[in-house]
Amino acid sequence: MAIAQALRQVPAVQECLVRYPGIPPSAVAVVTGFPAWLRLQHFMNLFFMAFIIRAGLQILADHPRLYWKRDCTPGTEWFRFQMVVPTGRVWTAKDDSVTLPGWLGIPGIRHSIGLARWWHFSITLLWMINGIVFYVLLFATGQWLRLVPTTWEVIPNAASTALQYLSLTFPADHSWLRYNSLQQITYFITVFVAAPTSIVTGFMQSPAISNRLGWLGRALNRQRARSIHFIALCWFLFYILAHVTLVFITGARVNLNMMFAGLNGDSWSGVLVFVPAMALVGVTWWLASPFTLRHARRVQRIGAFLARPFNSVTQWWDPTSQLTEQDISPYFWPNGTMPASAEFDQLVKNGFAHYRLRIDGLVEKPVELTYAELKAMPKQEQITTHFCIQGWSGVVRWGGVPMRHLLDLLKPTADAGYAVFYSLADGGDGGRYYDVHSIANMRHELTMLAYEMNGAPLSVLHGAPLRLRCENELGFKMVKWIAAIEFVHDFADLGAGEGGYNEDHEFYGYRVPI
Ligand SMILES: Nc1nc2c(c(=O)[nH]1)N[C@H]1C(S)=C(S)[C@@H](COP(=O)(O)O)O[C@H]1N2
Ligand SMILES: [Mo]
């Protein structure tokens, strides 16, 4: 501020301020004021963003590290709010999750990404609808002239306005008719750059979408998209702070009248609308986390319903893209709960010589296969990206038996709708880890039972003797330490009936490859 005030003493700067007072002379006035639709949409936007941001922070806290490279190698983060990954012990991605307070994250407790994602996706859907309607009405009514710069002169005028604000001698306010150039540029960036960037980089983190997009999915890989998504968040946070501060210090009543009452003047009308509107935000903010914890299953159901449009897109976009040898990650995060039984230790000790994979249920020919028999079957190799729901990714060359080969052998009956994978390990809250997949996904060319990782036998940490690879799904669907596969008609009577261990216990979606 001192520097800005000193600069205003310099004659050349004073001349500039006269030449560029803050609004280019060519700026068109919008004479229709602030119509009700615009005021309502402004409020809906801030209301939705509050919850999107909170849930987004919760998602970030589940893998509190950001990278530019796809690999997620510890030490290569450009940003983290977690300690350096400890060495000399297994440190899973779940160990790495950070707790947020419930007033900040939704729902606040540790590793609650399942519930946070429902909030993030469903409110984003509403926010996007609000945004699309806003774009349409903006251009249909001429209100766009407030937000879209039409001359390069906005740049010196914005610099001039910034200097005026910083020196605490505020520029004359003409917001009723037209914004000054600094307002116009920041509003423009927020509405037409930051918002679309957030949406695109949000979708680019989906395994189904990223895998489908070929070179684009590689160039704007998940970690890069996640980093840019975060930078867009930083812009929004900076914007909210600056915008709200200026609204209040440059004539709060006049400003609130425009955006909350549609009036030009300094009456109390705007305040009378603003206060209850903010009370609504405050109360829902206060209730969001406790409600989510109390009605977790309901949040999962409503979330799954609202996220259905995104889900349909990601399921329809069937990924086939593979990567090359050079893309293989030097590091691959481990995740999940390891098997802890004497039987499993015995299997490992004998090099899985006594392992039997049982496949039965609604099939014409149930089988029991030994480790050797599985390895003697046609082998498939693929280099693909693993997308953990928590946010990390990694590229591996997998080797194993294609699932479609097994389907041809077993012949699921016409009644079979799903394949259930049971693990030799329990899940984190006790009870057998399992997950359910559609038969169509089992026929996918990249679905396999992997026994090799980067050319070496699969390690116990990563799922030996067998783990599922199903490349259009998130990591939690790929059961490690497979004990048996069962073909069933539906999965309502399995576990809590949600289609898998994490679906039952962590409120993940049965299929949400976003
Ligand atoms: N049996 C079992 N399988 C599991 C899990 C688990 O906890 N138990 N975690 C899943 C999750 S969340 C991920 S991201 C991947 C991790 O595989 P990785 O350890 O090879 O990275 O395994 C999946 N398979
Ligand atoms: Mo995961």
mmCIF file with all atom_site columns, N, CA and C in Angstrom, residues 353-392:
data_model
loop_
_atom_site.group_PDB
_atom_site.id
_atom_site.type_symbol
_atom_site.label_atom_id
_atom_site.label_alt_id
_atom_site.label_comp_id
_atom_site.label_asym_id
_atom_site.label_entity_id
_atom_site.label_seq_id
_atom_site.pdbx_PDB_ins_code
_atom_site.Cartn_x
_atom_site.Cartn_y
_atom_site.Cartn_z
_atom_site.occupancy
_atom_site.B_iso_or_equiv
_atom_site.pdbx_formal_charge
_atom_site.auth_seq_id
_atom_site.auth_comp_id
_atom_site.auth_asym_id
_atom_site.auth_atom_id
_atom_site.pdbx_PDB_model_num
ATOM 1   N N  . ALA A 1 353 ? 2.102   -73.466 -4.454  1.00 0.00 ? 353 ALA A N  1
ATOM 2   C CA . ALA A 1 353 ? 1.926   -74.797 -5.032  1.00 0.00 ? 353 ALA A CA 1
ATOM 3   C C  . ALA A 1 353 ? 0.575   -75.390 -4.621  1.00 0.00 ? 353 ALA A C  1
ATOM 4   N N  . HIS A 1 354 ? 0.093   -75.031 -3.430  1.00 0.00 ? 354 HIS A N  1
ATOM 5   C CA . HIS A 1 354 ? -1.191  -75.594 -2.972  1.00 0.00 ? 354 HIS A CA 1
ATOM 6   C C  . HIS A 1 354 ? -2.366  -74.667 -3.223  1.00 0.00 ? 354 HIS A C  1
ATOM 7   N N  . TYR A 1 355 ? -2.103  -73.581 -3.942  1.00 0.00 ? 355 TYR A N  1
ATOM 8   C CA . TYR A 1 355 ? -3.180  -72.615 -4.205  1.00 0.00 ? 355 TYR A CA 1
ATOM 9   C C  . TYR A 1 355 ? -4.178  -73.197 -5.211  1.00 0.00 ? 355 TYR A C  1
ATOM 10  N N  . ARG A 1 356 ? -5.455  -72.986 -4.961  1.00 0.00 ? 356 ARG A N  1
ATOM 11  C CA . ARG A 1 356 ? -6.502  -73.381 -5.915  1.00 0.00 ? 356 ARG A CA 1
ATOM 12  C C  . ARG A 1 356 ? -7.435  -72.199 -6.120  1.00 0.00 ? 356 ARG A C  1
ATOM 13  N N  . LEU A 1 357 ? -7.660  -71.859 -7.374  1.00 0.00 ? 357 LEU A N  1
ATOM 14  C CA . LEU A 1 357 ? -8.647  -70.825 -7.676  1.00 0.00 ? 357 LEU A CA 1
ATOM 15  C C  . LEU A 1 357 ? -9.963  -71.521 -8.016  1.00 0.00 ? 357 LEU A C  1
ATOM 16  N N  . ARG A 1 358 ? -10.957 -71.281 -7.186  1.00 0.00 ? 358 ARG A N  1
ATOM 17  C CA . ARG A 1 358 ? -12.264 -71.897 -7.422  1.00 0.00 ? 358 ARG A CA 1
ATOM 18  C C  . ARG A 1 358 ? -13.127 -70.912 -8.209  1.00 0.00 ? 358 ARG A C  1
ATOM 19  N N  . ILE A 1 359 ? -13.714 -71.360 -9.308  1.00 0.00 ? 359 ILE A N  1
ATOM 20  C CA . ILE A 1 359 ? -14.653 -70.520 -10.061 1.00 0.00 ? 359 ILE A CA 1
ATOM 21  C C  . ILE A 1 359 ? -15.942 -71.305 -10.223 1.00 0.00 ? 359 ILE A C  1
ATOM 22  N N  . ASP A 1 360 ? -17.006 -70.816 -9.643  1.00 0.00 ? 360 ASP A N  1
ATOM 23  C CA . ASP A 1 360 ? -18.272 -71.556 -9.727  1.00 0.00 ? 360 ASP A CA 1
ATOM 24  C C  . ASP A 1 360 ? -19.464 -70.605 -9.704  1.00 0.00 ? 360 ASP A C  1
ATOM 25  N N  . GLY A 1 361 ? -20.619 -71.099 -9.325  1.00 0.00 ? 361 GLY A N  1
ATOM 26  C CA . GLY A 1 361 ? -21.832 -70.297 -9.368  1.00 0.00 ? 361 GLY A CA 1
ATOM 27  C C  . GLY A 1 361 ? -22.582 -70.590 -10.656 1.00 0.00 ? 361 GLY A C  1
ATOM 28  N N  . LEU A 1 362 ? -23.126 -69.572 -11.274 1.00 0.00 ? 362 LEU A N  1
ATOM 29  C CA . LEU A 1 362 ? -23.953 -69.750 -12.471 1.00 0.00 ? 362 LEU A CA 1
ATOM 30  C C  . LEU A 1 362 ? -23.078 -69.945 -13.720 1.00 0.00 ? 362 LEU A C  1
ATOM 31  N N  . VAL A 1 363 ? -22.391 -71.088 -13.751 1.00 0.00 ? 363 VAL A N  1
ATOM 32  C CA . VAL A 1 363 ? -21.561 -71.434 -14.915 1.00 0.00 ? 363 VAL A CA 1
ATOM 33  C C  . VAL A 1 363 ? -21.844 -72.877 -15.294 1.00 0.00 ? 363 VAL A C  1
ATOM 34  N N  . GLU A 1 364 ? -21.640 -73.194 -16.559 1.00 0.00 ? 364 GLU A N  1
ATOM 35  C CA . GLU A 1 364 ? -21.874 -74.576 -16.996 1.00 0.00 ? 364 GLU A CA 1
ATOM 36  C C  . GLU A 1 364 ? -20.800 -75.509 -16.464 1.00 0.00 ? 364 GLU A C  1
ATOM 37  N N  . LYS A 1 365 ? -19.543 -74.998 -16.406 1.00 0.00 ? 365 LYS A N  1
ATOM 38  C CA . LYS A 1 365 ? -18.446 -75.872 -15.970 1.00 0.00 ? 365 LYS A CA 1
ATOM 39  C C  . LYS A 1 365 ? -17.634 -75.239 -14.844 1.00 0.00 ? 365 LYS A C  1
ATOM 40  N N  . PRO A 1 366 ? -18.032 -75.449 -13.603 1.00 0.00 ? 366 PRO A N  1
ATOM 41  C CA . PRO A 1 366 ? -17.222 -74.932 -12.495 1.00 0.00 ? 366 PRO A CA 1
ATOM 42  C C  . PRO A 1 366 ? -15.834 -75.564 -12.518 1.00 0.00 ? 366 PRO A C  1
ATOM 43  N N  . VAL A 1 367 ? -14.835 -74.817 -12.094 1.00 0.00 ? 367 VAL A N  1
ATOM 44  C CA . VAL A 1 367 ? -13.464 -75.366 -12.127 1.00 0.00 ? 367 VAL A CA 1
ATOM 45  C C  . VAL A 1 367 ? -12.711 -75.009 -10.850 1.00 0.00 ? 367 VAL A C  1
ATOM 46  N N  . GLU A 1 368 ? -11.635 -75.752 -10.644 1.00 0.00 ? 368 GLU A N  1
ATOM 47  C CA . GLU A 1 368 ? -10.646 -75.393 -9.640  1.00 0.00 ? 368 GLU A CA 1
ATOM 48  C C  . GLU A 1 368 ? -9.307  -75.424 -10.344 1.00 0.00 ? 368 GLU A C  1
ATOM 49  N N  . LEU A 1 369 ? -8.616  -74.308 -10.335 1.00 0.00 ? 369 LEU A N  1
ATOM 50  C CA . LEU A 1 369 ? -7.373  -74.221 -11.113 1.00 0.00 ? 369 LEU A CA 1
ATOM 51  C C  . LEU A 1 369 ? -6.186  -74.027 -10.187 1.00 0.00 ? 369 LEU A C  1
ATOM 52  N N  . THR A 1 370 ? -5.107  -74.728 -10.488 1.00 0.00 ? 370 THR A N  1
ATOM 53  C CA . THR A 1 370 ? -3.880  -74.534 -9.717  1.00 0.00 ? 370 THR A CA 1
ATOM 54  C C  . THR A 1 370 ? -3.130  -73.334 -10.294 1.00 0.00 ? 370 THR A C  1
ATOM 55  N N  . TYR A 1 371 ? -2.163  -72.895 -9.526  1.00 0.00 ? 371 TYR A N  1
ATOM 56  C CA . TYR A 1 371 ? -1.305  -71.786 -9.970  1.00 0.00 ? 371 TYR A CA 1
ATOM 57  C C  . TYR A 1 371 ? -0.611  -72.164 -11.288 1.00 0.00 ? 371 TYR A C  1
ATOM 58  N N  . ALA A 1 372 ? -0.140  -73.408 -11.362 1.00 0.00 ? 372 ALA A N  1
ATOM 59  C CA . ALA A 1 372 ? 0.569   -73.870 -12.567 1.00 0.00 ? 372 ALA A CA 1
ATOM 60  C C  . ALA A 1 372 ? -0.381  -73.920 -13.761 1.00 0.00 ? 372 ALA A C  1
ATOM 61  N N  . GLU A 1 373 ? -1.599  -74.389 -13.524 1.00 0.00 ? 373 GLU A N  1
ATOM 62  C CA . GLU A 1 373 ? -2.576  -74.463 -14.625 1.00 0.00 ? 373 GLU A CA 1
ATOM 63  C C  . GLU A 1 373 ? -2.901  -73.069 -15.156 1.00 0.00 ? 373 GLU A C  1
ATOM 64  N N  . LEU A 1 374 ? -3.033  -72.117 -14.240 1.00 0.00 ? 374 LEU A N  1
ATOM 65  C CA . LEU A 1 374 ? -3.326  -70.739 -14.667 1.00 0.00 ? 374 LEU A CA 1
ATOM 66  C C  . LEU A 1 374 ? -2.190  -70.185 -15.512 1.00 0.00 ? 374 LEU A C  1
ATOM 67  N N  . LYS A 1 375 ? -0.975  -70.485 -15.087 1.00 0.00 ? 375 LYS A N  1
ATOM 68  C CA . LYS A 1 375 ? 0.193   -69.961 -15.818 1.00 0.00 ? 375 LYS A CA 1
ATOM 69  C C  . LYS A 1 375 ? 0.360   -70.635 -17.172 1.00 0.00 ? 375 LYS A C  1
ATOM 70  N N  . ALA A 1 376 ? -0.205  -71.844 -17.314 1.00 0.00 ? 376 ALA A N  1
ATOM 71  C CA . ALA A 1 376 ? -0.092  -72.548 -18.594 1.00 0.00 ? 376 ALA A CA 1
ATOM 72  C C  . ALA A 1 376 ? -1.133  -72.047 -19.600 1.00 0.00 ? 376 ALA A C  1
ATOM 73  N N  . MET A 1 377 ? -2.072  -71.255 -19.126 1.00 0.00 ? 377 MET A N  1
ATOM 74  C CA . MET A 1 377 ? -3.129  -70.744 -20.025 1.00 0.00 ? 377 MET A CA 1
ATOM 75  C C  . MET A 1 377 ? -2.584  -69.617 -20.901 1.00 0.00 ? 377 MET A C  1
ATOM 76  N N  . PRO A 1 378 ? -3.340  -69.236 -21.963 1.00 0.00 ? 378 PRO A N  1
ATOM 77  C CA . PRO A 1 378 ? -2.878  -68.124 -22.797 1.00 0.00 ? 378 PRO A CA 1
ATOM 78  C C  . PRO A 1 378 ? -2.559  -66.917 -21.924 1.00 0.00 ? 378 PRO A C  1
ATOM 79  N N  . LYS A 1 379 ? -1.425  -66.278 -22.217 1.00 0.00 ? 379 LYS A N  1
ATOM 80  C CA . LYS A 1 379 ? -0.993  -65.162 -21.372 1.00 0.00 ? 379 LYS A CA 1
ATOM 81  C C  . LYS A 1 379 ? -1.177  -63.848 -22.119 1.00 0.00 ? 379 LYS A C  1
ATOM 82  N N  . GLN A 1 380 ? -1.538  -62.858 -21.385 1.00 0.00 ? 380 GLN A N  1
ATOM 83  C CA . GLN A 1 380 ? -1.706  -61.538 -21.977 1.00 0.00 ? 380 GLN A CA 1
ATOM 84  C C  . GLN A 1 380 ? -0.862  -60.547 -21.184 1.00 0.00 ? 380 GLN A C  1
ATOM 85  N N  . GLU A 1 381 ? -0.274  -59.577 -21.899 1.00 0.00 ? 381 GLU A N  1
ATOM 86  C CA . GLU A 1 381 ? 0.465   -58.531 -21.193 1.00 0.00 ? 381 GLU A CA 1
ATOM 87  C C  . GLU A 1 381 ? -0.086  -57.181 -21.618 1.00 0.00 ? 381 GLU A C  1
ATOM 88  N N  . GLN A 1 382 ? -0.098  -56.248 -20.692 1.00 0.00 ? 382 GLN A N  1
ATOM 89  C CA . GLN A 1 382 ? -0.597  -54.906 -21.004 1.00 0.00 ? 382 GLN A CA 1
ATOM 90  C C  . GLN A 1 382 ? 0.073   -53.889 -20.089 1.00 0.00 ? 382 GLN A C  1
ATOM 91  N N  . ILE A 1 383 ? 0.334   -52.724 -20.664 1.00 0.00 ? 383 ILE A N  1
ATOM 92  C CA . ILE A 1 383 ? 0.913   -51.635 -19.866 1.00 0.00 ? 383 ILE A CA 1
ATOM 93  C C  . ILE A 1 383 ? -0.180  -50.592 -19.687 1.00 0.00 ? 383 ILE A C  1
ATOM 94  N N  . THR A 1 384 ? -0.621  -50.440 -18.461 1.00 0.00 ? 384 THR A N  1
ATOM 95  C CA . THR A 1 384 ? -1.785  -49.591 -18.215 1.00 0.00 ? 384 THR A CA 1
ATOM 96  C C  . THR A 1 384 ? -1.586  -48.748 -16.960 1.00 0.00 ? 384 THR A C  1
ATOM 97  N N  . THR A 1 385 ? -2.443  -47.735 -16.817 1.00 0.00 ? 385 THR A N  1
ATOM 98  C CA . THR A 1 385 ? -2.404  -46.863 -15.642 1.00 0.00 ? 385 THR A CA 1
ATOM 99  C C  . THR A 1 385 ? -3.420  -47.358 -14.619 1.00 0.00 ? 385 THR A C  1
ATOM 100 N N  . HIS A 1 386 ? -2.968  -47.424 -13.384 1.00 0.00 ? 386 HIS A N  1
ATOM 101 C CA . HIS A 1 386 ? -3.854  -47.763 -12.273 1.00 0.00 ? 386 HIS A CA 1
ATOM 102 C C  . HIS A 1 386 ? -4.334  -46.455 -11.650 1.00 0.00 ? 386 HIS A C  1
ATOM 103 N N  . PHE A 1 387 ? -5.646  -46.343 -11.450 1.00 0.00 ? 387 PHE A N  1
ATOM 104 C CA . PHE A 1 387 ? -6.229  -45.140 -10.851 1.00 0.00 ? 387 PHE A CA 1
ATOM 105 C C  . PHE A 1 387 ? -6.851  -45.513 -9.522  1.00 0.00 ? 387 PHE A C  1
ATOM 106 N N  . CYS A 1 388 ? -6.210  -45.136 -8.437  1.00 0.00 ? 388 CYS A N  1
ATOM 107 C CA . CYS A 1 388 ? -6.811  -45.366 -7.123  1.00 0.00 ? 388 CYS A CA 1
ATOM 108 C C  . CYS A 1 388 ? -7.807  -44.245 -6.863  1.00 0.00 ? 388 CYS A C  1
ATOM 109 N N  . ILE A 1 389 ? -8.922  -44.595 -6.244  1.00 0.00 ? 389 ILE A N  1
ATOM 110 C CA . ILE A 1 389 ? -9.963  -43.608 -5.931  1.00 0.00 ? 389 ILE A CA 1
ATOM 111 C C  . ILE A 1 389 ? -9.377  -42.454 -5.105  1.00 0.00 ? 389 ILE A C  1
ATOM 112 N N  . GLN A 1 390 ? -8.308  -42.752 -4.335  1.00 0.00 ? 390 GLN A N  1
ATOM 113 C CA . GLN A 1 390 ? -7.749  -41.735 -3.450  1.00 0.00 ? 390 GLN A CA 1
ATOM 114 C C  . GLN A 1 390 ? -7.001  -40.639 -4.204  1.00 0.00 ? 390 GLN A C  1
ATOM 115 N N  . GLY A 1 391 ? -6.656  -40.899 -5.466  1.00 0.00 ? 391 GLY A N  1
ATOM 116 C CA . GLY A 1 391 ? -6.054  -39.839 -6.258  1.00 0.00 ? 391 GLY A CA 1
ATOM 117 C C  . GLY A 1 391 ? -4.706  -40.177 -6.874  1.00 0.00 ? 391 GLY A C  1
ATOM 118 N N  . TRP A 1 392 ? -4.034  -41.221 -6.386  1.00 0.00 ? 392 TRP A N  1
ATOM 119 C CA . TRP A 1 392 ? -2.727  -41.541 -6.969  1.00 0.00 ? 392 TRP A CA 1
ATOM 120 C C  . TRP A 1 392 ? -2.913  -42.443 -8.177  1.00 0.00 ? 392 TRP A C  1
#
